[in-house]
């Protein structure tokens, strides 16, 4: 499943145990990376807030140029520790967004701004800690 499909499933059920189960059944490096980037305050991105101008990929997800599983490791390029200039970070970020299915791009933008739970209100720190106790941590 794509991350947005997992989050849609989590959103569709009411019980905490069911939400935890969905997350745990779909555990992956990508899923945990998304949650870590969003819920850990010490992970920062050196990019402007909000949605940048880019062309959304509205093709079916399997026909998108990039897969979020392959692109997730690029997030480190957009941190203050990266040696890239601010302009290069912004250009590469837009390229990343344009290579992904638009639903995955929405997730990347949301985690950059620490607003994944605005997109998917069921994704709370309490839920994440229950599903993956080591994902949210103080540095």
Tab-separated table of N, CA and C in Angstrom, residues 60-126:
chain	number	residue	atom	x	y	z
A	60	UNK	N	-2.491	7.525	-12.181
A	60	UNK	CA	-2.611	6.513	-11.127
A	60	UNK	C	-1.250	6.329	-10.458
A	61	UNK	N	-1.220	6.072	-9.136
A	61	UNK	CA	0.047	6.034	-8.409
A	61	UNK	C	1.095	5.103	-9.003
A	62	UNK	N	0.656	3.982	-9.566
A	62	UNK	CA	1.633	3.037	-10.123
A	62	UNK	C	2.303	3.570	-11.390
A	63	UNK	N	1.770	4.669	-11.950
A	63	UNK	CA	2.369	5.253	-13.155
A	63	UNK	C	3.149	6.532	-12.874
A	64	UNK	N	3.288	6.892	-11.613
A	64	UNK	CA	4.068	8.078	-11.262
A	64	UNK	C	5.542	7.816	-11.526
A	65	UNK	N	6.270	8.870	-11.850
A	65	UNK	CA	7.698	8.735	-12.172
A	65	UNK	C	8.488	8.204	-10.980
A	66	UNK	N	8.158	8.685	-9.803
A	66	UNK	CA	8.890	8.262	-8.606
A	66	UNK	C	7.984	7.571	-7.613
A	67	UNK	N	8.591	6.807	-6.753
A	67	UNK	CA	7.858	6.151	-5.670
A	67	UNK	C	8.357	6.741	-4.370
A	68	UNK	N	7.438	7.030	-3.474
A	68	UNK	CA	7.821	7.639	-2.208
A	68	UNK	C	8.825	6.755	-1.455
A	69	UNK	N	8.744	5.439	-1.636
A	69	UNK	CA	9.671	4.519	-0.963
A	69	UNK	C	11.120	4.794	-1.382
A	70	UNK	N	11.299	5.164	-2.638
A	70	UNK	CA	12.650	5.436	-3.142
A	70	UNK	C	13.090	6.869	-2.832
A	71	UNK	N	12.139	7.786	-2.756
A	71	UNK	CA	12.445	9.208	-2.598
A	71	UNK	C	12.555	9.656	-1.133
A	72	UNK	N	12.065	8.856	-0.206
A	72	UNK	CA	12.002	9.277	1.199
A	72	UNK	C	13.383	9.631	1.749
A	73	UNK	N	14.414	8.960	1.258
A	73	UNK	CA	15.771	9.217	1.751
A	73	UNK	C	16.278	10.606	1.336
A	74	UNK	N	15.643	11.207	0.340
A	74	UNK	CA	16.050	12.541	-0.105
A	74	UNK	C	15.671	13.631	0.894
A	75	UNK	N	14.803	13.322	1.844
A	75	UNK	CA	14.368	14.347	2.793
A	75	UNK	C	15.538	14.974	3.546
A	76	UNK	N	16.597	14.213	3.748
A	76	UNK	CA	17.757	14.763	4.478
A	76	UNK	C	18.400	15.926	3.716
A	77	UNK	N	18.183	16.011	2.404
A	77	UNK	CA	18.720	17.125	1.610
A	77	UNK	C	18.074	18.457	1.988
A	78	UNK	N	16.908	18.393	2.603
A	78	UNK	CA	16.130	19.604	2.871
A	78	UNK	C	16.234	20.073	4.318
A	79	UNK	N	17.173	19.516	5.059
A	79	UNK	CA	17.380	19.912	6.457
A	79	UNK	C	18.417	21.023	6.545
A	80	UNK	N	18.448	21.738	7.658
A	80	UNK	CA	19.470	22.787	7.824
A	80	UNK	C	20.902	22.235	7.759
A	81	UNK	N	21.095	20.958	8.065
A	81	UNK	CA	22.437	20.364	8.039
A	81	UNK	C	22.950	20.112	6.625
A	82	UNK	N	22.061	20.100	5.653
A	82	UNK	CA	22.454	19.852	4.259
A	82	UNK	C	23.320	20.994	3.746
A	83	UNK	N	24.294	20.650	2.928
A	83	UNK	CA	25.225	21.639	2.368
A	83	UNK	C	24.639	22.377	1.157
A	84	UNK	N	23.471	21.934	0.670
A	84	UNK	CA	22.864	22.589	-0.489
A	84	UNK	C	22.439	24.016	-0.149
A	85	UNK	N	22.496	24.901	-1.132
A	85	UNK	CA	21.996	26.269	-0.930
A	85	UNK	C	20.473	26.215	-0.794
A	86	UNK	N	19.913	27.252	-0.231
A	86	UNK	CA	18.460	27.315	-0.034
A	86	UNK	C	17.724	27.189	-1.370
A	87	UNK	N	18.234	27.853	-2.396
A	87	UNK	CA	17.605	27.812	-3.722
A	87	UNK	C	17.637	26.385	-4.277
A	88	UNK	N	18.787	25.712	-4.159
A	88	UNK	CA	18.901	24.326	-4.650
A	88	UNK	C	17.936	23.406	-3.894
A	89	UNK	N	17.810	23.622	-2.580
A	89	UNK	CA	16.872	22.818	-1.783
A	89	UNK	C	15.454	22.980	-2.316
A	90	UNK	N	15.078	24.221	-2.585
A	90	UNK	CA	13.712	24.481	-3.053
A	90	UNK	C	13.477	23.864	-4.434
A	91	UNK	N	14.462	23.974	-5.321
A	91	UNK	CA	14.340	23.397	-6.668
A	91	UNK	C	14.227	21.874	-6.567
A	92	UNK	N	15.106	21.260	-5.787
A	92	UNK	CA	15.075	19.801	-5.636
A	92	UNK	C	13.787	19.337	-4.975
A	93	UNK	N	13.274	20.122	-4.030
A	93	UNK	CA	12.021	19.772	-3.357
A	93	UNK	C	10.867	19.753	-4.363
A	94	UNK	N	10.827	20.757	-5.217
A	94	UNK	CA	9.774	20.798	-6.250
A	94	UNK	C	9.917	19.619	-7.205
A	95	UNK	N	11.150	19.299	-7.589
A	95	UNK	CA	11.379	18.126	-8.454
A	95	UNK	C	10.887	16.852	-7.770
A	96	UNK	N	11.165	16.736	-6.488
A	96	UNK	CA	10.693	15.571	-5.730
A	96	UNK	C	9.171	15.502	-5.766
A	97	UNK	N	8.512	16.610	-5.457
A	97	UNK	CA	7.046	16.630	-5.438
A	97	UNK	C	6.459	16.280	-6.802
A	98	UNK	N	7.071	16.779	-7.868
A	98	UNK	CA	6.553	16.524	-9.214
A	98	UNK	C	6.757	15.081	-9.655
A	99	UNK	N	7.694	14.385	-9.019
A	99	UNK	CA	7.948	12.989	-9.397
A	99	UNK	C	6.993	12.017	-8.700
A	100	UNK	N	6.289	12.498	-7.685
A	100	UNK	CA	5.426	11.621	-6.888
A	100	UNK	C	3.960	11.792	-7.255
A	101	UNK	N	3.178	10.766	-6.960
A	101	UNK	CA	1.725	10.873	-7.067
A	101	UNK	C	1.280	12.031	-6.171
A	102	UNK	N	0.269	12.766	-6.596
A	102	UNK	CA	-0.107	13.982	-5.859
A	102	UNK	C	-0.479	13.726	-4.406
A	103	UNK	N	-1.036	12.542	-4.092
A	103	UNK	CA	-1.384	12.226	-2.696
A	103	UNK	C	-0.114	12.067	-1.856
A	104	UNK	N	0.921	11.472	-2.427
A	104	UNK	CA	2.191	11.349	-1.714
A	104	UNK	C	2.866	12.719	-1.587
A	105	UNK	N	2.719	13.560	-2.596
A	105	UNK	CA	3.256	14.925	-2.512
A	105	UNK	C	2.588	15.696	-1.372
A	106	UNK	N	1.278	15.510	-1.216
A	106	UNK	CA	0.565	16.165	-0.108
A	106	UNK	C	1.158	15.746	1.234
A	107	UNK	N	1.499	14.471	1.364
A	107	UNK	CA	2.091	13.961	2.607
A	107	UNK	C	3.457	14.602	2.843
A	108	UNK	N	4.281	14.683	1.799
A	108	UNK	CA	5.620	15.278	1.933
A	108	UNK	C	5.510	16.748	2.350
A	109	UNK	N	4.598	17.476	1.744
A	109	UNK	CA	4.405	18.891	2.111
A	109	UNK	C	3.933	18.988	3.566
A	110	UNK	N	3.012	18.106	3.944
A	110	UNK	CA	2.486	18.129	5.319
A	110	UNK	C	3.578	17.829	6.345
A	111	UNK	N	4.438	16.846	6.075
A	111	UNK	CA	5.476	16.543	7.072
A	111	UNK	C	6.529	17.649	7.125
A	112	UNK	N	6.778	18.299	5.998
A	112	UNK	CA	7.710	19.432	5.992
A	112	UNK	C	7.225	20.513	6.954
A	113	UNK	N	5.906	20.729	6.975
A	113	UNK	CA	5.309	21.757	7.821
A	113	UNK	C	4.817	21.223	9.166
A	114	UNK	N	5.082	19.920	9.443
A	114	UNK	CA	4.642	19.272	10.691
A	114	UNK	C	3.115	19.307	10.832
A	115	UNK	N	2.414	19.079	9.718
A	115	UNK	CA	0.951	19.176	9.707
A	115	UNK	C	0.281	17.924	9.152
A	116	UNK	N	0.939	16.789	9.300
A	116	UNK	CA	0.342	15.551	8.799
A	116	UNK	C	-1.000	15.271	9.473
A	117	UNK	N	-1.111	15.620	10.753
A	117	UNK	CA	-2.371	15.356	11.454
A	117	UNK	C	-3.473	16.348	11.075
A	118	UNK	N	-3.164	17.378	10.292
A	118	UNK	CA	-4.221	18.224	9.708
A	118	UNK	C	-4.805	17.500	8.490
A	119	UNK	N	-3.944	16.808	7.761
A	119	UNK	CA	-4.353	16.031	6.597
A	119	UNK	C	-5.079	14.756	7.031
A	120	UNK	N	-4.555	14.142	8.086
A	120	UNK	CA	-5.112	12.896	8.633
A	120	UNK	C	-5.245	13.052	10.149
A	121	UNK	N	-6.378	13.594	10.626
A	121	UNK	CA	-6.541	13.876	12.057
A	121	UNK	C	-6.390	12.651	12.972
A	122	UNK	N	-6.594	11.458	12.447
A	122	UNK	CA	-6.459	10.244	13.276
A	122	UNK	C	-5.002	9.979	13.660
A	123	UNK	N	-4.068	10.551	12.920
A	123	UNK	CA	-2.642	10.339	13.206
A	123	UNK	C	-2.207	11.284	14.325
A	124	UNK	N	-2.248	10.784	15.531
A	124	UNK	CA	-1.890	11.577	16.705
A	124	UNK	C	-0.614	11.022	17.332
A	125	UNK	N	0.067	11.827	18.120
A	125	UNK	CA	1.246	11.308	18.819
A	125	UNK	C	0.925	10.086	19.684
A	126	UNK	N	-0.236	10.079	20.310
A	126	UNK	CA	-0.629	8.933	21.151
A	126	UNK	C	-0.726	7.666	20.301
